[in-house]
Coordinates of C-alpha atoms and ligand atoms in Angstrom, one line a residue:
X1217 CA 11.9 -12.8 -21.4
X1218 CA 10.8 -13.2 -17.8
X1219 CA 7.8 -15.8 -16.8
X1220 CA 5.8 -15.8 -13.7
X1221 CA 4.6 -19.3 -12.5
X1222 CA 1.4 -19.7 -10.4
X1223 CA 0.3 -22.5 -9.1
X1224 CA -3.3 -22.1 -8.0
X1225 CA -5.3 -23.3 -5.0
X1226 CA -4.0 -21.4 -2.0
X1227 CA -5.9 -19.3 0.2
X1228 CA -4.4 -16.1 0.8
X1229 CA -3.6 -14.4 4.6
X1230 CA -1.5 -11.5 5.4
X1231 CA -0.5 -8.1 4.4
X1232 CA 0.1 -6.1 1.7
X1233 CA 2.3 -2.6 1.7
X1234 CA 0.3 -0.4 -1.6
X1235 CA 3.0 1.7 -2.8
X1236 CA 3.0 5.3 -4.5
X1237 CA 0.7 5.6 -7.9
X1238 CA 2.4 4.7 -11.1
X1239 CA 0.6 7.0 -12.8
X1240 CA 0.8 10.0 -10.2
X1241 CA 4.0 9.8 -10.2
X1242 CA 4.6 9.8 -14.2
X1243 CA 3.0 12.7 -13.9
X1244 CA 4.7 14.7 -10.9
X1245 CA 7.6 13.6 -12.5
X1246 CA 7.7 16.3 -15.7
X1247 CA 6.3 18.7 -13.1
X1248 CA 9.7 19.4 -12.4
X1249 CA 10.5 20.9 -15.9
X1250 CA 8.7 23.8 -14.4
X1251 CA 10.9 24.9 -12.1
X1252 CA 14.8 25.4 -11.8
X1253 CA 14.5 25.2 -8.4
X1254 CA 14.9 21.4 -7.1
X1255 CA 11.5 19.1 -6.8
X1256 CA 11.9 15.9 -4.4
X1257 CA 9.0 13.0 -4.6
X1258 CA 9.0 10.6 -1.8
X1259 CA 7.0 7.1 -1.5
X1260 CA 7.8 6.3 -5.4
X1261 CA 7.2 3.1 -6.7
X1262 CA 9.9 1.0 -7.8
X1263 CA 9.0 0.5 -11.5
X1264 CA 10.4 0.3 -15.4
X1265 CA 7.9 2.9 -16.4
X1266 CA 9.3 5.3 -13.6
X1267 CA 13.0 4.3 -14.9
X1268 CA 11.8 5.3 -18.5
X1269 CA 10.2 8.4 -17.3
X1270 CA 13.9 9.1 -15.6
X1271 CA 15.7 8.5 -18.6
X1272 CA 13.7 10.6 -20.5
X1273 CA 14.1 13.4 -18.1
X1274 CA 18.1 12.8 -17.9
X1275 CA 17.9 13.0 -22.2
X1276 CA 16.6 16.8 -21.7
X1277 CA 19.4 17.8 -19.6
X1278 CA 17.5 17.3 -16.1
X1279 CA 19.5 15.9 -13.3
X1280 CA 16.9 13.1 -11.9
X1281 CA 18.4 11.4 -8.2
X1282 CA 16.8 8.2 -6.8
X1283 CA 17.2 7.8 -3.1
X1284 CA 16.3 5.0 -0.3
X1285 CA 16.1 1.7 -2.5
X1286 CA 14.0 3.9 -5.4
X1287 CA 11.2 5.5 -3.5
X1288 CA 12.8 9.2 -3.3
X1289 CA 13.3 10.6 -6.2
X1290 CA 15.3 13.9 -6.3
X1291 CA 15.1 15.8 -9.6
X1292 CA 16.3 19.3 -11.0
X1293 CA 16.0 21.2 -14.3
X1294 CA 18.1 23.8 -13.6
X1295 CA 20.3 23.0 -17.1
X1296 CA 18.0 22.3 -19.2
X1297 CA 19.8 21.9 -22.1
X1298 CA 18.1 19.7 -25.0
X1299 CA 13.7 20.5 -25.4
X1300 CA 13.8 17.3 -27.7
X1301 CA 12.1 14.0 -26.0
X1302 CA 13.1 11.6 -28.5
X1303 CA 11.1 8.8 -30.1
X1304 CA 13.5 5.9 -28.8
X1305 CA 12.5 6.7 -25.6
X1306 CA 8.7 8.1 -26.0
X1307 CA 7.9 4.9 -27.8
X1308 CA 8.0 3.0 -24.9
X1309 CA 5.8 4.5 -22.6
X1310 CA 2.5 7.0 -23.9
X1311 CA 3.1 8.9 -20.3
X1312 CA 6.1 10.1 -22.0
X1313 CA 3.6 13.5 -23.9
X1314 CA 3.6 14.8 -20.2
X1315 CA 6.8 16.3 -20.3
X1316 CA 5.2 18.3 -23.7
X1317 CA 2.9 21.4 -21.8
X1318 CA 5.4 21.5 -18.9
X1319 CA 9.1 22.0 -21.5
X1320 CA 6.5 24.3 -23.5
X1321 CA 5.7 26.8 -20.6
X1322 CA 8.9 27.0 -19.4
X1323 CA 11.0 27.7 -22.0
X1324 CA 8.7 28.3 -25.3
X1325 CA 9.8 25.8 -27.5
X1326 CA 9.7 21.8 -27.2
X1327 CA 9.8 19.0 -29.7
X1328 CA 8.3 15.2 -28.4
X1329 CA 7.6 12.2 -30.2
X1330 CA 4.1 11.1 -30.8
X1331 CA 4.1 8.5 -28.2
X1332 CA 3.3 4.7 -28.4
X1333 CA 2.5 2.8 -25.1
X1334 CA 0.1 0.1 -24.1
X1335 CA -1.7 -1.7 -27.4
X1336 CA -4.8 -1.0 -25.9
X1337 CA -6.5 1.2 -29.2
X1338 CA -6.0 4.0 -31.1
X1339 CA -5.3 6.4 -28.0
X1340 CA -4.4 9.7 -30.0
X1341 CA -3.1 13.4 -28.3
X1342 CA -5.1 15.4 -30.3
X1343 CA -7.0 16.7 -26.9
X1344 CA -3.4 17.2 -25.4
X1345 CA -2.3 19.3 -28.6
X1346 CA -5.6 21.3 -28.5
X1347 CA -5.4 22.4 -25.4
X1348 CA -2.1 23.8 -25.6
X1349 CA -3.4 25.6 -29.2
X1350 CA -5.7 27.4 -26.6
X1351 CA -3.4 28.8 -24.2
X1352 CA -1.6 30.4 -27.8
X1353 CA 1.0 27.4 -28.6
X1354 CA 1.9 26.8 -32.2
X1355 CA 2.2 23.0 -33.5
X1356 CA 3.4 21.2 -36.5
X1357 CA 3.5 17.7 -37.0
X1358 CA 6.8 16.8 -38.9
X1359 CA 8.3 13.2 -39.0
X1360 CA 6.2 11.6 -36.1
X1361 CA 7.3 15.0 -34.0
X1362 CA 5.1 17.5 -32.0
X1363 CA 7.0 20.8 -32.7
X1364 CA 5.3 23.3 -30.7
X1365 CA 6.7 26.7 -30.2
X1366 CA 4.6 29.8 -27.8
X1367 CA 6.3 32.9 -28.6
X1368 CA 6.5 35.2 -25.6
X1369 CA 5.3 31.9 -23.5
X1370 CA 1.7 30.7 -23.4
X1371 CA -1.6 32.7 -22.6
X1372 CA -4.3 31.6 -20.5
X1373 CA -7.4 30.7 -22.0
X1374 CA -10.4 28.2 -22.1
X1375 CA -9.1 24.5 -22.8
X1376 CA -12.8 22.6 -23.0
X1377 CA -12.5 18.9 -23.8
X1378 CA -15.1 17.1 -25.9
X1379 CA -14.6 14.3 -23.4
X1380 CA -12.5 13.5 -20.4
X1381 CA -8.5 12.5 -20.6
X1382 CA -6.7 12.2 -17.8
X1383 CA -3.2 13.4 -19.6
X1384 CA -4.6 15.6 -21.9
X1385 CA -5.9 17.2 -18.3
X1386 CA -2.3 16.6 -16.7
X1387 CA -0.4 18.6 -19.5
X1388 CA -2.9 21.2 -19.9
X1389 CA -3.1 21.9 -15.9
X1390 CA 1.3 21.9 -15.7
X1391 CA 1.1 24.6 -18.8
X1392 CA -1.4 26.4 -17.4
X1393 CA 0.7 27.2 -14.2
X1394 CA 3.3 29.0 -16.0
X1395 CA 0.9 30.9 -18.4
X1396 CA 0.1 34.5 -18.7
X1397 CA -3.5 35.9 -16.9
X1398 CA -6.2 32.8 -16.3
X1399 CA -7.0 29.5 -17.7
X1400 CA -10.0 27.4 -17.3
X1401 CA -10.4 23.5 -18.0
X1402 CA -13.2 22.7 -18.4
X1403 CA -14.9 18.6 -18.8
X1404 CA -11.3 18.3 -16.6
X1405 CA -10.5 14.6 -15.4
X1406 CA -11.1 14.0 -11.6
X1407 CA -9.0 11.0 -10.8
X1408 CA -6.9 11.1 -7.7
X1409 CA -3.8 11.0 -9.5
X1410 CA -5.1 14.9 -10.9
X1411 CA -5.5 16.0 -7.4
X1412 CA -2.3 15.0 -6.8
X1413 CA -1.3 16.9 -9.5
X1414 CA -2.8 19.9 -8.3
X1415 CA -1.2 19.8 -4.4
X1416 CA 2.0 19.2 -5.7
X1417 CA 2.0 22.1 -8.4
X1418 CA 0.3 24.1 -5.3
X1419 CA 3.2 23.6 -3.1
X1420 CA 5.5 24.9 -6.1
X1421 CA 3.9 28.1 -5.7
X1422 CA 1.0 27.5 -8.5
X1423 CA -2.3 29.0 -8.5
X1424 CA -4.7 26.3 -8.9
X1425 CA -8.7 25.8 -7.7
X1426 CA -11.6 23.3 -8.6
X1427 CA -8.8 20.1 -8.3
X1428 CA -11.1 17.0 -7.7
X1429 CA -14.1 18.8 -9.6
X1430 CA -14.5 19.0 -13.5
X1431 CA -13.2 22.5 -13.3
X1432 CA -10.2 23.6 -13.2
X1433 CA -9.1 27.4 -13.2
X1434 CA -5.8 28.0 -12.9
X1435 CA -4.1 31.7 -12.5
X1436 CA -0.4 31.7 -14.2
X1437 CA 2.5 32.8 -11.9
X1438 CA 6.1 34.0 -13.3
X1439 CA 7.9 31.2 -12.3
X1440 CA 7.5 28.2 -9.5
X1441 CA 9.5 26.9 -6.7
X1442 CA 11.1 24.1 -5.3
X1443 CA 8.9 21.5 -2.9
X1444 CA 8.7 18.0 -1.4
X1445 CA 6.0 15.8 -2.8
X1446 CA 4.6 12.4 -1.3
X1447 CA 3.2 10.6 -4.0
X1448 CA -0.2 9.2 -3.2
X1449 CA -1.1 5.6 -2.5
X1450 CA -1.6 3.7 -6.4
X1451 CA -5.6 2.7 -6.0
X1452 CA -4.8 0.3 -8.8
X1453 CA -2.5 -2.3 -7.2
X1454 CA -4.6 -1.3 -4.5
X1455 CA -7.6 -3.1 -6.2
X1456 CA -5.7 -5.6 -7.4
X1457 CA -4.5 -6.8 -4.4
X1458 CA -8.0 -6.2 -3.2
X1459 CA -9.1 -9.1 -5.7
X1460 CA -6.5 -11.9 -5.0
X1461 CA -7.8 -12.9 -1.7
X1462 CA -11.9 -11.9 -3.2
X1463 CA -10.5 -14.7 -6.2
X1464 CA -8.6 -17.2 -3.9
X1465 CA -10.8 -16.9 -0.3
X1466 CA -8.8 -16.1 2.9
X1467 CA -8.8 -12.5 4.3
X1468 CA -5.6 -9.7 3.1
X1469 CA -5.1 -6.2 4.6
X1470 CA -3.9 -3.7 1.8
X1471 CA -2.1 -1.7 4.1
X1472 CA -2.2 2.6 2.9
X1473 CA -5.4 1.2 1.3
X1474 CA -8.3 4.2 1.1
X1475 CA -12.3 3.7 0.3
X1476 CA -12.4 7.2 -0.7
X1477 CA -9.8 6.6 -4.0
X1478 CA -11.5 3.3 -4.7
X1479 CA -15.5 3.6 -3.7
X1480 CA -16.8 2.2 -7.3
X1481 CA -14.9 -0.6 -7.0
X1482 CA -15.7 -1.7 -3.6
X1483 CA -19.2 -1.1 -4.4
X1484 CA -19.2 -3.8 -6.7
X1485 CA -16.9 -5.9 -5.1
X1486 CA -19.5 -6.1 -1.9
X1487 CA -22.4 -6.8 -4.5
X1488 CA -20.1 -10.0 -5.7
X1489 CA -19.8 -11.1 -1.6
X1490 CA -17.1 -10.0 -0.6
X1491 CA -15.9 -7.9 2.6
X1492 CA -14.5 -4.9 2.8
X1493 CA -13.4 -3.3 6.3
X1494 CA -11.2 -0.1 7.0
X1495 CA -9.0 -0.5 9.6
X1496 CA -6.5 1.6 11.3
X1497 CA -3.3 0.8 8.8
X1498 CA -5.8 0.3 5.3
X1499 CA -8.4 -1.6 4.1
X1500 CA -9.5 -5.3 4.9
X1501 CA -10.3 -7.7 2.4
X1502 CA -12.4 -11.2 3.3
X1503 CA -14.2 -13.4 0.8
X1504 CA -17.2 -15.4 2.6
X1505 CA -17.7 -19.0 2.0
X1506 CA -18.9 -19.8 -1.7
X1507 CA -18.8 -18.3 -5.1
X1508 CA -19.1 -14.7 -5.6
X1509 CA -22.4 -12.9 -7.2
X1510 CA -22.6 -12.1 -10.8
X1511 CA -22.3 -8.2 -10.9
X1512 CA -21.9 -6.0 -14.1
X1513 CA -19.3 -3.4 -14.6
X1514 CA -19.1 -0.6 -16.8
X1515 CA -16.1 1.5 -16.3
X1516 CA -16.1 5.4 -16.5
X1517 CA -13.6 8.6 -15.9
X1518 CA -13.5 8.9 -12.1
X1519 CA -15.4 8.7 -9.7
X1520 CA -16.8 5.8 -11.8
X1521 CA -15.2 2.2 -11.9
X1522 CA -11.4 2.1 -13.1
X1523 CA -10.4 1.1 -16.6
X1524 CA -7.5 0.2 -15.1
X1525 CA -9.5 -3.0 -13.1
X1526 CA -11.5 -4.3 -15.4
X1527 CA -9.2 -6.7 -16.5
X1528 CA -8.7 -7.9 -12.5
X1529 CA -12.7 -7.5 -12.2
X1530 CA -13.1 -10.1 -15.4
X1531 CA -10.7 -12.7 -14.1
X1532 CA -13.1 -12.7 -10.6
X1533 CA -16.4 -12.7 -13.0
X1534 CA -14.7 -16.1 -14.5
X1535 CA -15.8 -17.9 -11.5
X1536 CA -19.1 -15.9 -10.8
X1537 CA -21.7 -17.6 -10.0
X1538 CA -23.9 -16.6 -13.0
X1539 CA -23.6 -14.0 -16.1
X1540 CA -21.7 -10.8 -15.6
X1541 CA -21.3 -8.0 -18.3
X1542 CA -18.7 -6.0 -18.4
X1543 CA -19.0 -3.0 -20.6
X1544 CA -15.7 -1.1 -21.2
X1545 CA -16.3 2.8 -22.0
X1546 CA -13.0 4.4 -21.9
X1547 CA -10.4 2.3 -24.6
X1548 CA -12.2 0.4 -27.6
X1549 CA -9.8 -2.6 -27.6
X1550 CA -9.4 -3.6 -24.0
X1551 CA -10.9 -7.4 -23.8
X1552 CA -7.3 -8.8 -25.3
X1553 CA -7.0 -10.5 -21.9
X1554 CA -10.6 -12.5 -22.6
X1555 CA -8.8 -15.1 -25.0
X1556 CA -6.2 -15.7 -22.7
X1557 CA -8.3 -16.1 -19.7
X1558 CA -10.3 -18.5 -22.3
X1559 CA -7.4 -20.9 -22.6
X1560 CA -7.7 -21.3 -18.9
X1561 CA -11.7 -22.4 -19.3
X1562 CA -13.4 -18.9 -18.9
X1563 CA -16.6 -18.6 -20.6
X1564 CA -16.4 -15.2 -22.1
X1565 CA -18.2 -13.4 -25.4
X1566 CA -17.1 -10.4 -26.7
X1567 CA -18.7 -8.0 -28.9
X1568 CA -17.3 -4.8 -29.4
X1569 CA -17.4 -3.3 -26.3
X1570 CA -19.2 -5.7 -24.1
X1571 CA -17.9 -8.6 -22.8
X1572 CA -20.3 -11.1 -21.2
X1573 CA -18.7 -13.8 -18.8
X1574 CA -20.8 -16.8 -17.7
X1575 CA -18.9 -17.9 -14.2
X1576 CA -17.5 -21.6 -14.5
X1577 CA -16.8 -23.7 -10.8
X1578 CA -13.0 -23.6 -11.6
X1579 CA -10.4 -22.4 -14.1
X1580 CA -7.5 -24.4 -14.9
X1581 CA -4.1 -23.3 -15.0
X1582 CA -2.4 -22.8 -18.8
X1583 CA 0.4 -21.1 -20.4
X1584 CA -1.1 -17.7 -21.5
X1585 CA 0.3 -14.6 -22.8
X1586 CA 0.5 -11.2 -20.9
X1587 CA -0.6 -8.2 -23.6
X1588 CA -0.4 -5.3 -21.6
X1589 CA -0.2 -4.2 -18.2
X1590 CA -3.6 -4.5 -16.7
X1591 CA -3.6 -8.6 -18.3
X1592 CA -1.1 -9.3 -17.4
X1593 CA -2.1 -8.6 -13.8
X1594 CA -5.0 -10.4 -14.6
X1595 CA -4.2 -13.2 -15.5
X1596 CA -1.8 -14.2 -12.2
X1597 CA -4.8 -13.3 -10.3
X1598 CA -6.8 -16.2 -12.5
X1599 CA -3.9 -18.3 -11.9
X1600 CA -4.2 -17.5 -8.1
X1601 CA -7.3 -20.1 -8.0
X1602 CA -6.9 -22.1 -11.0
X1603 CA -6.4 -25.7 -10.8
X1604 CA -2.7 -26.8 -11.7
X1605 CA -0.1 -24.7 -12.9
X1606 CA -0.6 -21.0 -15.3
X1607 CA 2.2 -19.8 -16.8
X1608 CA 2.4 -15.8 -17.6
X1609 CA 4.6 -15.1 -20.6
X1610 CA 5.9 -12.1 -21.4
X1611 CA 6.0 -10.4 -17.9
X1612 CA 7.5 -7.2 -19.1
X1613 CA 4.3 -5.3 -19.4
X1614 CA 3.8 -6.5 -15.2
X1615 CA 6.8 -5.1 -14.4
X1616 CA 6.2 -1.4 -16.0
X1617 CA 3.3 -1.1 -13.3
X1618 CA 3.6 -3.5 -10.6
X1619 CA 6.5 -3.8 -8.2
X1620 CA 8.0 -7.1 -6.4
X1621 CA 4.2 -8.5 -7.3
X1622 CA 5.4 -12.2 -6.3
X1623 CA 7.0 -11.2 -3.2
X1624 CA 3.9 -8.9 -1.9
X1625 CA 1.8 -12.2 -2.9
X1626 CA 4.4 -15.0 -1.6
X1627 CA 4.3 -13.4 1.7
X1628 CA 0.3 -13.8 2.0
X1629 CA 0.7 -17.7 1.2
X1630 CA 0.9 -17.6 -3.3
X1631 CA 2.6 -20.1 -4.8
X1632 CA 4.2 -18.0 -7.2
X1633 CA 7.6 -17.5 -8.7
X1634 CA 9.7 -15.5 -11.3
X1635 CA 11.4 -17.8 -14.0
X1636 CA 14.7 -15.7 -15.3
X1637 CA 15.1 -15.7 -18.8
X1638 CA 18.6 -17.7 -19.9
Ligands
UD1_558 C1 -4.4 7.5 -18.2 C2 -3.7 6.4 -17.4 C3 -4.1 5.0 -17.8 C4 -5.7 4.9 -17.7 C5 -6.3 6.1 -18.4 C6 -7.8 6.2 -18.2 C7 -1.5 7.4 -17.0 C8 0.0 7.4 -17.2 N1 -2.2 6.5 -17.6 O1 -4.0 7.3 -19.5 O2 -3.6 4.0 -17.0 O3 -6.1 3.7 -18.3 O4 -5.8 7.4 -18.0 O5 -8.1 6.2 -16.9 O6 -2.0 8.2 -16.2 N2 -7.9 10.2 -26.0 C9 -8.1 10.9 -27.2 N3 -7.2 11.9 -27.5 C10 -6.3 12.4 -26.6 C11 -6.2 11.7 -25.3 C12 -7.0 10.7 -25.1 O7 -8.9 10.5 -28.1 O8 -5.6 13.4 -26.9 C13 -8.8 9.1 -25.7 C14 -8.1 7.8 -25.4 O9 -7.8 7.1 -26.6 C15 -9.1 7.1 -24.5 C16 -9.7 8.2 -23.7 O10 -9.4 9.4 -24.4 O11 -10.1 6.5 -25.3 C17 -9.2 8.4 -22.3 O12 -7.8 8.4 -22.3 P1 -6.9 9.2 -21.3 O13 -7.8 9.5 -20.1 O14 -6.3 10.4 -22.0 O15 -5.9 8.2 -20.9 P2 -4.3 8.4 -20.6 O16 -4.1 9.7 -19.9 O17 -3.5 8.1 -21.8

């Protein structure tokens, strides 16, 4: 397995190109089992979870096209000829339930995996399944198989989630589309990626309102059509990228960047000290002189503070000057980063949900062990201003979300390279 190799101490200067959401696109992707007409995404990312996602697509009989290095992706389920998304494939990547509501409402019948994923807790699908039980869809559980069947396709209805789920909002919304009279979601996620979501579908000829708001109502249509898509900019490597020069000092320009997908975030990164400038191409990063504040962080569904960047937020808190707690609301096992940032001299104390993070002057570089995607992140940003030399093990979780990461940092000054497995 691949390594990444940082050795700390640089300040970073320069730009940095934020591609197209991961997690947009994973779900615009399935949005094309709606349709027999052709849908195109452009400004993809280049990454192993998008590959998966194609792979899974090809196994159901869709004809899936990448174009221009991997960023256009051409796809068509005209022939749909297999409604099985197998277990060898779902396994790998919990995104994988999205192609569930969408293979459902098309065609009446569709039989997915229960899905594995990250290791970051229990993360069921009951709230997907349940919302397709409300627009009239019929499931049994049989061998680690969804088998869900709608006779005479689905019906609209009221889908109203205990609590917010971004997929479980994603697979309800693509069902909806395609089902009979009115639905209405309500307690619906808000992220950007949903919006998304929602233009793209719109373009297909959907009937959607209330995208961005925690209501969605959604009139069904016969069938939808064909479109063009550009997936919107990823606000995760966005913040990432935000953080390396906020950890290592030096000024980056994350260029696509936008305050409005990100505006938590930078709220607390301008109570740690640290600058943070639109300009014409993005957004502008400097860190001041000195350690950065203390600040606490709870994350929350959107418009709150990212789950996805608490992880990058903790390895900045490790050099705080002061105590920061970060309190993580949306996954119950998400601090497996904290030991591995402790190897490197962080000062961290977890208790269930709360972590607490007394800032040290410097961390120092270690061998350490990537256990999902966000820590993995995380810990080449720790390694960014660490003394010596941090090596990342286990870089395949980095590469499911995070394209050509040491060249976007090695061109803004990192000292940072890939070590090939023999
Ligand atoms: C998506 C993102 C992921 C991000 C997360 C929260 C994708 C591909 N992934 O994941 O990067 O961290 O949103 O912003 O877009 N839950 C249930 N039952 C369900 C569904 C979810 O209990 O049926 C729970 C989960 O375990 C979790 C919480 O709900 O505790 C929120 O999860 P959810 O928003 O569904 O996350 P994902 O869509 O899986």
């Amino acid at each position: 397995m691949d390594s990444i190799v940082v050795t700390g101490g640089a300040k970073l200067h320069g730009q940095i190109p934020i591609a197209g959401a991961k997690n947009a696109c994973l779900t615009l992707m399935p949005a094309t089992l709606l349709s027999d007409e052709p849908l195109t995404l452009t400004n993809a990312p280049r990454l192993s979870d998008i590959k998966t996602m194609t792979t899974l697509l090809q196994s159901l009989g869709a004809e899936v096209t990448t174009m221009q290095d991997g960023q256009v992706i051409a796809m068509s389920s005209h022939a749909l000829n297999n409604h099985t998304a197998d277990y060898d494939i779902v396994r790998k990547m919990r995104a994988s339930i999205l192609v569930l509501g969408p293979m459902l409402a098309r065609d009446g019948h569709a039989v997915v995996s229960l899905p594995g994923g990250c290791a970051i807790g229990a993360r069921p699908v009951d709230l997907h399944l349940k919302a397709l039980e409300a627009m009239g869809a019929e499931l049994e559980l049989k061998d680690g198989y969804v088998h869900a069947t709608a006779k005479g396709g689905l019906k609209g209805g009221t889908v109203e989630f205990p609590f917010v789920s971004v997929g479980a909002t994603e697979n309800a919304l693509m069902a909806a589309t395609l089902a009979k009279g009115t639905t209405v979601i309500k307690n619906a996620a808000r992220e950007p990626e949903i919006v998304d979501l929602a233009h793209c579908l719109r373009k297909m000829g959907a009937q959607i309102e209330g995208e961005g708001t925690s209501t969605l109502t959604i009139q069904g249509v016969d069938r939808l059509h064909g479109a063009t898509h550009p997936v919107v900019i990823d606000r995760i490597e966005l913040g990432t990228y935000m953080l390396a020069p906020a950890i290592t000092g030096g000024t980056v320009e994350l260029l696509g960047g936008r305050i409005d997908l990100i505006g938590a975030f930078c709220e607390k990164l301008d109570a740690a000290g640290i600058s943070v400038e639109e300009t014409d191409a993005g957004l502008k990063i400097t860190r001041k002189n000195g350690r950065v504040n203390a600040v606490d962080v709870a994350t929350e569904p959107f418009p709150g503070f990212p789950t996805d960047l608490q992880a990058q937020m903790m390895a900045l808190l490790c050099t705080a000057d002061g105590t920061s707690v970060l309190e993580e609301k949306i996954f119950e096992n998400r601090f497996m980063h904290a030991p591995e940032l402790m190897r490197m001299g962080a000062q961290i104390d977890v208790h269930g949900g709360t972590a607490t993070v007394t800032g040290v002057e410097r961390l120092k570089g270690a061998p350490v062990m990537a256990t999902d995607l966000r820590a993995s992140v995380s810990l080449i940003l720790a390694g960014l201003a660490a003394e010596g030399e941090t090596v990342v093990n286990r870089v395949y979780h980095l590469d499911r979300g995070y394209e050509r990461v040491e060249e976007k940092l090695g061109a803004c000054g990192a000292k940072i390279e890939r070590i090939q497995a023999a």
